XYZ file of C-alpha atoms in Angstrom:
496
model
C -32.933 8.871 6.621
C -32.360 11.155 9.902
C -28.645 12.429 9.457
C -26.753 13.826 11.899
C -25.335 17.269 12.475
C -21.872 17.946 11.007
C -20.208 17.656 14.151
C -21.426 14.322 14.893
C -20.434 10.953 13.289
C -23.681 8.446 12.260
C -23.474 5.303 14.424
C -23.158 3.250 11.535
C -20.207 5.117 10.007
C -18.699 5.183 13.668
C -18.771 1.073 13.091
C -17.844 0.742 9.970
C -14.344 2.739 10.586
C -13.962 0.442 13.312
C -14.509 -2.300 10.999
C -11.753 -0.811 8.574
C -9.288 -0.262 11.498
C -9.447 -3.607 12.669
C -9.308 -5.224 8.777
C -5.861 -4.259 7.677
C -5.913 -7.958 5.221
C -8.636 -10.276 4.313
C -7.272 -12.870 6.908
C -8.301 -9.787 9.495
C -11.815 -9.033 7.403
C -12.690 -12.329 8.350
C -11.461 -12.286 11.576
C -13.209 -9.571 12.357
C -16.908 -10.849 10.584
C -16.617 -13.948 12.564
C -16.328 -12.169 15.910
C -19.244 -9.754 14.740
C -21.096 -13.088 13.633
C -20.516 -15.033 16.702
C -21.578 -11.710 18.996
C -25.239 -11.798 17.264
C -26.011 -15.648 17.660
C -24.444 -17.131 14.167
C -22.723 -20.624 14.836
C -19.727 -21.939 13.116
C -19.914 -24.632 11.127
C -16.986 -26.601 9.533
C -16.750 -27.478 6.032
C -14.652 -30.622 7.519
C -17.754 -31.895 9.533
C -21.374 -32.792 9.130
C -23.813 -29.859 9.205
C -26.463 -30.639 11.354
C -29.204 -27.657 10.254
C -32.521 -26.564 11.191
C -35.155 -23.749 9.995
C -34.728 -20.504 11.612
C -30.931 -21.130 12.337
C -28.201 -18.544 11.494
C -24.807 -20.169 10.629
C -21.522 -19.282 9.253
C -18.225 -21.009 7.776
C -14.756 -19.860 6.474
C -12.421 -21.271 4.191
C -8.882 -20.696 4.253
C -9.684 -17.668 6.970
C -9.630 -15.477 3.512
C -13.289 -16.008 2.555
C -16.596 -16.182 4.670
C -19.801 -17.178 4.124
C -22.896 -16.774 6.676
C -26.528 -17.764 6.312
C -29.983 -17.406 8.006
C -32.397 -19.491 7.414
C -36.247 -18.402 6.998
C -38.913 -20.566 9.819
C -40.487 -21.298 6.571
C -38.103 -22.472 4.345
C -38.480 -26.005 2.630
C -35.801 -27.849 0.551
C -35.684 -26.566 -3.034
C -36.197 -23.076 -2.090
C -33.847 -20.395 -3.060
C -30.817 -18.142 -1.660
C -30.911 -14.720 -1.714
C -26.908 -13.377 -1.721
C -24.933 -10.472 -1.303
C -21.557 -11.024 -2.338
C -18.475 -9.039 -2.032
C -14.777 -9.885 -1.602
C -12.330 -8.922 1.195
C -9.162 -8.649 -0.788
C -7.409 -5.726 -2.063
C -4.472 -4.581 -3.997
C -1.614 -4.471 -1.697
C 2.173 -5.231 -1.848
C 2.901 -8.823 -0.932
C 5.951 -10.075 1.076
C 7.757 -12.693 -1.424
C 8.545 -16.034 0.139
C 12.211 -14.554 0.079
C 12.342 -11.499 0.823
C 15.686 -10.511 2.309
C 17.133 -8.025 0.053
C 20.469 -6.214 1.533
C 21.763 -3.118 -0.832
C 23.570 -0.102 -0.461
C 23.994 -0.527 2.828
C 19.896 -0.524 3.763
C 18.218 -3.908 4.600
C 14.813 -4.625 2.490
C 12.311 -6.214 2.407
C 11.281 -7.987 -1.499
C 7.752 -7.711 -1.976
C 5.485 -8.616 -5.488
C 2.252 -6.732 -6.566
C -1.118 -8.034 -5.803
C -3.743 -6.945 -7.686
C -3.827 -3.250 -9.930
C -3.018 -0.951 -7.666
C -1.962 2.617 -8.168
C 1.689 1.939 -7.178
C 2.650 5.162 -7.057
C 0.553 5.899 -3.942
C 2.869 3.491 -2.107
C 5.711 5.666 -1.904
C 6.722 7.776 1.241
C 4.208 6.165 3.386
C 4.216 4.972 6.913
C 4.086 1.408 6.530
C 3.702 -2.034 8.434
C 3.088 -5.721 8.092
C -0.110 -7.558 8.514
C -1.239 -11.204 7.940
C -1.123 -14.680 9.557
C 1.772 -16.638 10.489
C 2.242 -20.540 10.866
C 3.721 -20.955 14.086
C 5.594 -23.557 15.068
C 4.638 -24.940 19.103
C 5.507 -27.975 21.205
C 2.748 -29.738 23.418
C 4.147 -32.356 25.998
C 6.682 -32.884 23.166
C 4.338 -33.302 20.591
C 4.982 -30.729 17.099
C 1.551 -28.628 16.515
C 1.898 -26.013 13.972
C -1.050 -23.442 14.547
C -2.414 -20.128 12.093
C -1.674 -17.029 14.045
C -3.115 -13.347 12.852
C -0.670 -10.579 13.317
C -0.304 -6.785 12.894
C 2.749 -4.441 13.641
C 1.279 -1.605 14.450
C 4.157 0.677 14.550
C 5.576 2.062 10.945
C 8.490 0.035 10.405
C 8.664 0.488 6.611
C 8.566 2.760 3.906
C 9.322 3.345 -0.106
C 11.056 6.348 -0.437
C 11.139 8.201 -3.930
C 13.590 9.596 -5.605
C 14.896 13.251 -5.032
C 13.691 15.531 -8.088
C 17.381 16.635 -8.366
C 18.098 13.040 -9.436
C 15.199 12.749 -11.600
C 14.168 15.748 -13.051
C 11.423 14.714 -15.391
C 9.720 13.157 -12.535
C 6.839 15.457 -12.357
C 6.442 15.092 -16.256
C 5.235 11.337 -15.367
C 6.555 8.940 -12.287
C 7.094 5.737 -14.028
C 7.260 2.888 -11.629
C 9.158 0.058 -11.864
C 7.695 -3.040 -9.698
C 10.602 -4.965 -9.856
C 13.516 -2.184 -8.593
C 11.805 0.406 -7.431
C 8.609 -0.654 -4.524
C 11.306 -2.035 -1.954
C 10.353 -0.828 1.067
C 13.585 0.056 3.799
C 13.428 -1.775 6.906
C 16.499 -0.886 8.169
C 20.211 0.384 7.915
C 22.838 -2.417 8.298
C 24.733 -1.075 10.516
C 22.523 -0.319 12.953
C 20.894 -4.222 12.306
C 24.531 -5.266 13.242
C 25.265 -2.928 16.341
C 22.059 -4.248 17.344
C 23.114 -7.681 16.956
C 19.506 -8.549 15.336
C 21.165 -8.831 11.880
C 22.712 -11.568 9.764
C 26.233 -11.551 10.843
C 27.280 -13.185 7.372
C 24.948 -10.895 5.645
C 26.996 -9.142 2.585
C 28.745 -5.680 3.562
C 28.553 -6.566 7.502
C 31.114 -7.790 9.832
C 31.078 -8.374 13.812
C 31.509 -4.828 15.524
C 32.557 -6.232 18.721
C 34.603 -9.089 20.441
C 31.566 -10.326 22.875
C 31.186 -14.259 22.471
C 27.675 -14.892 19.968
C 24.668 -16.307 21.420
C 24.193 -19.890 20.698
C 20.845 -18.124 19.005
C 23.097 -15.988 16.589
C 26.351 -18.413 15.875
C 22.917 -20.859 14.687
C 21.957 -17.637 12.542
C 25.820 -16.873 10.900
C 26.024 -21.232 10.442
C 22.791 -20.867 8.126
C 20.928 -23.523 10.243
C 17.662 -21.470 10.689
C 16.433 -21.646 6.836
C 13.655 -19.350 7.607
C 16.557 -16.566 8.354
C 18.396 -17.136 5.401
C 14.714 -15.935 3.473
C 13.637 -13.548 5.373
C 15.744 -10.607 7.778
C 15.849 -12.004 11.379
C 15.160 -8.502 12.661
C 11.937 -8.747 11.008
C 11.544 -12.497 11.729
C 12.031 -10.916 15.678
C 9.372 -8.536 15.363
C 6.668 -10.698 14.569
C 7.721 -13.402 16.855
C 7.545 -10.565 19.688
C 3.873 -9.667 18.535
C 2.972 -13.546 18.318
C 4.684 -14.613 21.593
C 7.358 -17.142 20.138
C 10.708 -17.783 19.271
C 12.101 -16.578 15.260
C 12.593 -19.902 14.845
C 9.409 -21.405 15.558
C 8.128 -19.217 12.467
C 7.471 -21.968 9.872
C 6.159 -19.583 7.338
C 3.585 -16.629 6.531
C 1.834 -14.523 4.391
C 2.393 -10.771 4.754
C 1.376 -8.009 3.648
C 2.393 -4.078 3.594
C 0.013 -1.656 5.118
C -0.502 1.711 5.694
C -0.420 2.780 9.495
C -2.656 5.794 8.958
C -5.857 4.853 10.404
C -9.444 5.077 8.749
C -11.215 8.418 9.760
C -14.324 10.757 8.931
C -12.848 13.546 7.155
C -13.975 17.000 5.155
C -15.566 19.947 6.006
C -18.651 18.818 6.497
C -17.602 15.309 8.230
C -18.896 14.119 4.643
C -16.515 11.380 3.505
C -14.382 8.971 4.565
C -10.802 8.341 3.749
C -9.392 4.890 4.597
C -7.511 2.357 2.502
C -9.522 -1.066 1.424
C -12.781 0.532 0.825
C -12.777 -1.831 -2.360
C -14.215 -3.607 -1.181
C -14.353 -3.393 2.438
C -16.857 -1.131 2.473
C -19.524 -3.581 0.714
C -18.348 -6.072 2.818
C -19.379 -4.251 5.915
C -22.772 -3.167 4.304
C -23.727 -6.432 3.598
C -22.663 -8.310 7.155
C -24.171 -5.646 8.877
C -27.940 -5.697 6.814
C -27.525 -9.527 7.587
C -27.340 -9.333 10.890
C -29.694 -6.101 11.431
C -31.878 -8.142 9.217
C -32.208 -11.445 11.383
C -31.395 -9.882 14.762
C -34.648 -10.495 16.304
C -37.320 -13.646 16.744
C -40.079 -12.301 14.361
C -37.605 -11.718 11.363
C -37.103 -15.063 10.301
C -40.736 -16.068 10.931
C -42.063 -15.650 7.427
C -39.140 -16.115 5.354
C -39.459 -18.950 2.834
C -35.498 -18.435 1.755
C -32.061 -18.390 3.199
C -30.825 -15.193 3.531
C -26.555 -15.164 2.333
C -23.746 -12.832 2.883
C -20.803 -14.654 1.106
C -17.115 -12.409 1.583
C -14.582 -14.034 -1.253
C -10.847 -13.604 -1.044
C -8.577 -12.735 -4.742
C -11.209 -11.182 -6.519
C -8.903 -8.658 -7.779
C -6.452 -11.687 -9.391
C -9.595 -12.586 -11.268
C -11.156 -15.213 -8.428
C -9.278 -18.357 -9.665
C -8.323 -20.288 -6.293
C -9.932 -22.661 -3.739
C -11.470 -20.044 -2.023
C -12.203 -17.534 -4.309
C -15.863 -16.910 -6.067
C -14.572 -18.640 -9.025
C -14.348 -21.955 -7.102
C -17.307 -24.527 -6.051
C -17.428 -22.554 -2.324
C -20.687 -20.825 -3.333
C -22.122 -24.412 -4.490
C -21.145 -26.006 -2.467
C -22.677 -24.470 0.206
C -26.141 -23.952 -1.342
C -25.814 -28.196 -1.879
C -25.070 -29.163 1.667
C -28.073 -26.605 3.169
C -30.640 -27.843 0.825
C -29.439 -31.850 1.260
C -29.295 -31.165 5.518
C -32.440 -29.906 5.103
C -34.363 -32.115 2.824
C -36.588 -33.872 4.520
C -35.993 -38.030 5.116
C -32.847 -37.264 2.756
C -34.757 -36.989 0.007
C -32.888 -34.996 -3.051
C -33.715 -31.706 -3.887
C -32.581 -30.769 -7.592
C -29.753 -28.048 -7.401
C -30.504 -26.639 -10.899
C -34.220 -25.648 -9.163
C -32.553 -24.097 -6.381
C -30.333 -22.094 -8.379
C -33.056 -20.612 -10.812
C -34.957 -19.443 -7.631
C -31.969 -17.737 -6.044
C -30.450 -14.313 -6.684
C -27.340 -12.527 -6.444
C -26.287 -9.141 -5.490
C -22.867 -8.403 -6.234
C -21.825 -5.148 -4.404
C -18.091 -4.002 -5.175
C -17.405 -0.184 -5.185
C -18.051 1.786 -8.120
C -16.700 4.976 -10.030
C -17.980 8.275 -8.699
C -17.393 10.833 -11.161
C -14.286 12.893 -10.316
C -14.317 16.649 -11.016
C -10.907 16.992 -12.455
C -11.327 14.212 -14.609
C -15.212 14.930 -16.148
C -14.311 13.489 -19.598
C -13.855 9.876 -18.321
C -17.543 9.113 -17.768
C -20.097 9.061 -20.172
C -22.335 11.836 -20.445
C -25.519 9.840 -19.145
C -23.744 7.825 -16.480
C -22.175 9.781 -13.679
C -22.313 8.702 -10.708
C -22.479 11.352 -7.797
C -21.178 11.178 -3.869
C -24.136 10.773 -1.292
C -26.675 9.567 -4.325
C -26.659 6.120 -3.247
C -25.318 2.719 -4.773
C -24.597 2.370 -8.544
C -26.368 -0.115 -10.696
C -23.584 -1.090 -13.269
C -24.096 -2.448 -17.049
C -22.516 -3.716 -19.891
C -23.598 -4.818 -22.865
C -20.481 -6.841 -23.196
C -21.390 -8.588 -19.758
C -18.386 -7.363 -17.700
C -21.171 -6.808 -15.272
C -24.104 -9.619 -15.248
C -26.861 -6.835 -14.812
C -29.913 -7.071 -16.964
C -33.454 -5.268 -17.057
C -34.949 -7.727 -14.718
C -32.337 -8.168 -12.003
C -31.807 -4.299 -12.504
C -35.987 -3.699 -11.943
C -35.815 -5.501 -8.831
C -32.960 -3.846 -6.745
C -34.347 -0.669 -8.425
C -37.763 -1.682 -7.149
C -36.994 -2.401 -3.842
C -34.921 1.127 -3.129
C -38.577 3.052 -4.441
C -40.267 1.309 -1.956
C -37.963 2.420 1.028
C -37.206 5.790 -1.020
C -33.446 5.127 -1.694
C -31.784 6.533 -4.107
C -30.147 4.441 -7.155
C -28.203 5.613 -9.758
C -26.641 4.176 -13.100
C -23.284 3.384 -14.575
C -22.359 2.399 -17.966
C -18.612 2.593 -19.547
C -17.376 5.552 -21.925
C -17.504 2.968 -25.596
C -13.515 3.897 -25.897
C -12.629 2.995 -22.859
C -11.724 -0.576 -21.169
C -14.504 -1.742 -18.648
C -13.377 -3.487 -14.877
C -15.545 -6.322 -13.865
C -16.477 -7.754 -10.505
C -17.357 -11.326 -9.284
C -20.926 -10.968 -10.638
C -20.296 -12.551 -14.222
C -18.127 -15.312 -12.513
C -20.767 -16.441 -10.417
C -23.807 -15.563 -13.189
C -21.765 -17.657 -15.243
C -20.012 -20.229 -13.176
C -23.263 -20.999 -10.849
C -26.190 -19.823 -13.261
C -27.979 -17.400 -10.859
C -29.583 -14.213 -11.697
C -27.519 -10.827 -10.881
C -27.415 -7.688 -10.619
C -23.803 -6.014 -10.224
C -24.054 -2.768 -7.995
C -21.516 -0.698 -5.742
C -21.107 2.648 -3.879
C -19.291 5.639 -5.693
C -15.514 6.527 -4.832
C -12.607 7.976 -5.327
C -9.436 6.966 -5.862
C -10.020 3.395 -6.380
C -7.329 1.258 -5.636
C -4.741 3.857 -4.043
C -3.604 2.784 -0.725
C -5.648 5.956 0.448
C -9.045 6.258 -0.773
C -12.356 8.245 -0.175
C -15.964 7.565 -0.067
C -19.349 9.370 0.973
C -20.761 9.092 4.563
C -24.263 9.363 3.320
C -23.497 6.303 0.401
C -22.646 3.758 3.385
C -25.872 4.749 4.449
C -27.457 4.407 1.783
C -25.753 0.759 0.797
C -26.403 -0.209 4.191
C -30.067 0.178 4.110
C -30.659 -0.960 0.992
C -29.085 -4.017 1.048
C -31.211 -4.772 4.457
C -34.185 -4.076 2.611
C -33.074 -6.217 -0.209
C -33.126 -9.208 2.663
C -36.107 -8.186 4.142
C -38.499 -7.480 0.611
C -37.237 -10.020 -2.223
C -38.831 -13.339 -1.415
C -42.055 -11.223 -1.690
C -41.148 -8.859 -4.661
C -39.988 -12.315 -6.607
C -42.725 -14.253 -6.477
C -44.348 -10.919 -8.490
C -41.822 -11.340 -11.447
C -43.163 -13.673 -14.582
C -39.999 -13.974 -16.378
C -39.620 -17.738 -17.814
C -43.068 -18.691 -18.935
C-alpha cells in the first residue's frame, strides 16, 4: 500500500467521509448505497416482483429503506453454488424522537426522545444537534390521497441537551449519572419566542396570545386540536420539516426521527492519521464492504471466472439485537439466497438450500476495540488490538463471535497472500463480551463465519475515531476476500 504524504487525504478516505456526511441514519446509509449501486451498473430489484436473473448480472434490493442487500453474480455460476457475504449493519445508537414528543416545561419547548441502542449518553450533552430520517407525507394527485416515504435532514443545529451547571451539582465530576427518562431532552425552543412567532401551540400550557391580530384559519385549526399530528409533536418543528420536504405541517402523516450531531465527519490529527466522525459502528464496514463489491465487479473480465455470487448485505437494528423484519435476525438473508438459486435453476428445477448454504461463507465486519492508552488494563494481555494494524479477527469461546480455526485460517490466509495485516481479539475472562450479527446468522442460517472489524475508539459516543490506514486496510482486504475465496475454498477439506 502507497500512502500518501501527511498533507494529503487517500482517495478512498476522501470517499468514505463523504459517505459518512451524507449517512446521518440508516434510512440515508441506504440511500446513499443505492445511488453508489445504481452509478456502477447494479439494478434494482423488488422483493414485491418476480426476479428475472441471469449469470454475470449485478443486482440489488432494499427492505424497509433500512437494510440493503446487493449481489454479483459470477459468468460461471450454476444453481447450487454458494454466496460469499460481507455483512454489516447501518444502524447506530442514537436518540429516537418518541411518537409524542411535545414536551413544554419551564418555559422551554422539547422535544421527548427514547434511547436506541447502548450508547454513551453522556456524549449527547452540549452538542449541536439536528433531526434526520424519513417522513410519510401526505399528497393529493387529481384528487386522489397518495401517501409517499420522504428522506429528510435539517441541517442547521436546532437542538441541544444542555448539562447541568457544576454549581448545581457539585459531585458531577465525581461521576455524571444520566437519567434517560428526565434528563436527554433536547431544547428546541423558548415559548415565548414560539408564541411571538406565532409557530407555537396557542393552547399550549404557560402561553397565551401576545397580540390582538385575527388567527390564521391554519392556527385557530391548531388551538381547536383538529391537526392530531400537532397535538404530538411541536408545530414549529412539524414546520421545519415540512419546509425541507416541500409540504404543508399537515400533510405530515407520521415519521421516524432521529437526533444528530451537525459536526461533520473529517480527517483529523497531526499526522492526518484518523478520522473522527459519528456512526463509524458500523458505517465504516459498511462502506468497506460496498466499495470492495463494486471495485471488485467493476469491469467485464471480473465476473468471468467466478463460480459464486459475490454479497454485500447492510442490516438495520443490529444494535437492538436484530429481531425485526428487516434485520439479520429475520428470513431477508434466506430469502434472498432462495429466490437467486430458484431464478437461476435451470428448467425450474430445485436446487437444495441446505447445499447452498454449506458452500457459502460469511464475513461479518462490525468495528472492533482498539486498545486505548489510558485504559491498558481492559484488554487482555495477548489481544490488543493496535490503530493502522489492520482488521481484527474476534473470538470467543462462548460463541459471542461465530469465529473458528477454519473460517479464521481463511480470512487470515487470504490477507498473507496480498500482505495485509490481521490482528486478534479475544475478551479479558472477567469481563462481559459484545457480539455482532455473526452468531445470528451462523446460527439462524447455518453458514460458516468469521466475525472481524477495524479497531476504534470511543465506540458508541456520538463522536468517535478510527485509523486512516485501517479503512485501508479493511477496504482491501475485503476486495480480496471477493476476488480469492471461491479458489482458496475449494483447497479446504473440512467435512470428510
Amino acid at each position: 500500500m502507497v500512502k500518501p504524504s501527511k498533507s494529503e487525504v487517500h482517495p478512498l478516505v476522501a470517499d468514505f467521509i463523504d459517505f459518512l456526511n451524507a449517512s446521518p441514519t440508516a434510512f440515508h446509509a441506504v440511500d446513499e448505497a443505492k445511488r453508489r449501486l445504481k452509478h456502477s451498473g447494479y439494478e434494482q430489484l423488488f422483493e414485491r416482483e418476480d426476479w428475472n436473473l441471469k449469470e454475470g448480472g449485478k443486482y440489488f434490493f432494499t427492505r424497509n429503506y433500512s437494510t440493503i442487500i446487493a449481489f454479483a453474480i459470477g459468468q460461471k455460476y450454476t444453481a447450487g453454488n454458494g454466496f460469499h457475504i460481507v455483512g454489516a449493519h447501518t444502524d447506530s445508537p442514537c436518540l429516537k424522537l418518541k411518537p409524542s414528543s411535545k414536551v413544554s416545561k419551564g418555559g422551554f419547548l422539547e422535544v421527548g426522545v427514547q434511547t436506541y441502542g447502548g450508547g454513551l449518553w453522556h456524549t449527547w450533552f452540549d452538542r449541536d444537534l439536528s433531526v434526520a430520517g424519513r417522513v410519510i407525507v401526505k399528497k393529493n394527485i387529481k384528487g386522489v390521497p397518495s401517501y409517499s416515504h420522504e428522506l429528510v435532514r435539517i441541517q442547521e443545529p436546532i437542538l441541544r441537551v444542555p448539562t447541568l451547571a457544576i454549581h448545581l451539582d457539585r459531585d458531577s465530576n465525581d461521576g455524571f449519572k444520566v437519567n434517560t427518562q428526565s434528563h436527554l431532552l433536547p431544547v428546541l425552543a423558548t415559548a415565548i419566542k414560539a408564541e411571538v412567532n406565532r409557530k407555537g401551540d396557542p393552547n399550549e400550557k404557560g402561553t397565551t396570545a401576545t397580540n390582538g391580530d385575527q388567527k390564521s384559519e391554519k392556527d385557530q385549526k391548531s388551538a381547536e386540536g383538529e391537526d392530531s399530528d400537532n397535538k404530538k409533536h411541536h408545530l414549529l418543528l412539524l414546520e421545519l420539516l415540512a419546509s425541507k420536504l416541500g409540504c404543508e405541517a399537515e400533510e405530515i402523516c407520521d415519521f421516524e426521527l432521529q437526533l444528530c450531531d451537525t459536526q461533520p465527519s473529517v480527517v483529523a490529527g497531526v499526522e492526518n492519521e484518523f478520522i473522527f466522525s459519528g456512526r463509524l459502528d458500523n458505517l465504516c464496514m459498511s462502506f468497506c464492504s460496498l466499495k470492495a463489491l463494486l471495485d471488485g465487479t467493476a469491469s467485464e473480465e471480473s465476473l468471468q471466472d467466478e463460480t459464486g455470487v459475490r454479497m454485500v448485505a447492510l442490516f438495520d437494528h443490529e444494535e437492538v439485537g436484530s429481531n425485526s423484519a428487516q434485520g439479520a435476525g429475520s428470513p431477508v438473508m434466506l430469502d434472498a439466497f432462495s429466490r437467486i438459486t430458484s431464478s437461476l435453476s435451470a428448467h425450474g428445477s430445485k436446487v437444495s438450500l441446505e447445499k447452498v448454504i454449506q458452500r457459502s461463507f460469511l464475513v461479518s465486519a462490525d468495528m472492533a476495540h482498539c486498545l486505548h492508552p489510558n485504559y491498558m488494563d481492559k484488554h487482555e494481555d495477548n489481544h490488543q488490538p493496535r490503530m493502522h494494524n489492520g482488521l481484527v479477527i474476534k473470538n470467543n469461546a462462548n460463541q459471542r463471535y461465530a469465529t473458528n480455526a477454519v473460517t479464521s485460517f481463511i480470512f487470515r490466509e487470504i490477507g498473507k497472500k496480498h500482505k495485509i495485516p490481521v490482528q486478534d481479539f479475544v475478551v479479558r475472562n472477567d469481563m462481559g463480551c459484545g457480539s455482532t450479527i455473526g452468531p445470528i446468522l451462523a446460527s439462524g442460517v447455518g453458514i460458516r463465519t468469521v466475525d472481524v472489524g477495524a479497531p476504534q475508539l470511543s465506540m458508541h459516543s456520538i463522536r468517535e475515531m478510527c485509523g486512516v490506514d485501517d479503512v485501508i486496510y479493511s477496504y482491501e482486504h475485503l476486495k480480496a476476500y471477493f476476488e480469492e475465496f471461491t479458489n482458496l475454498d475449494s483447497q479446504i477439506k473440512v467435512d470428510f
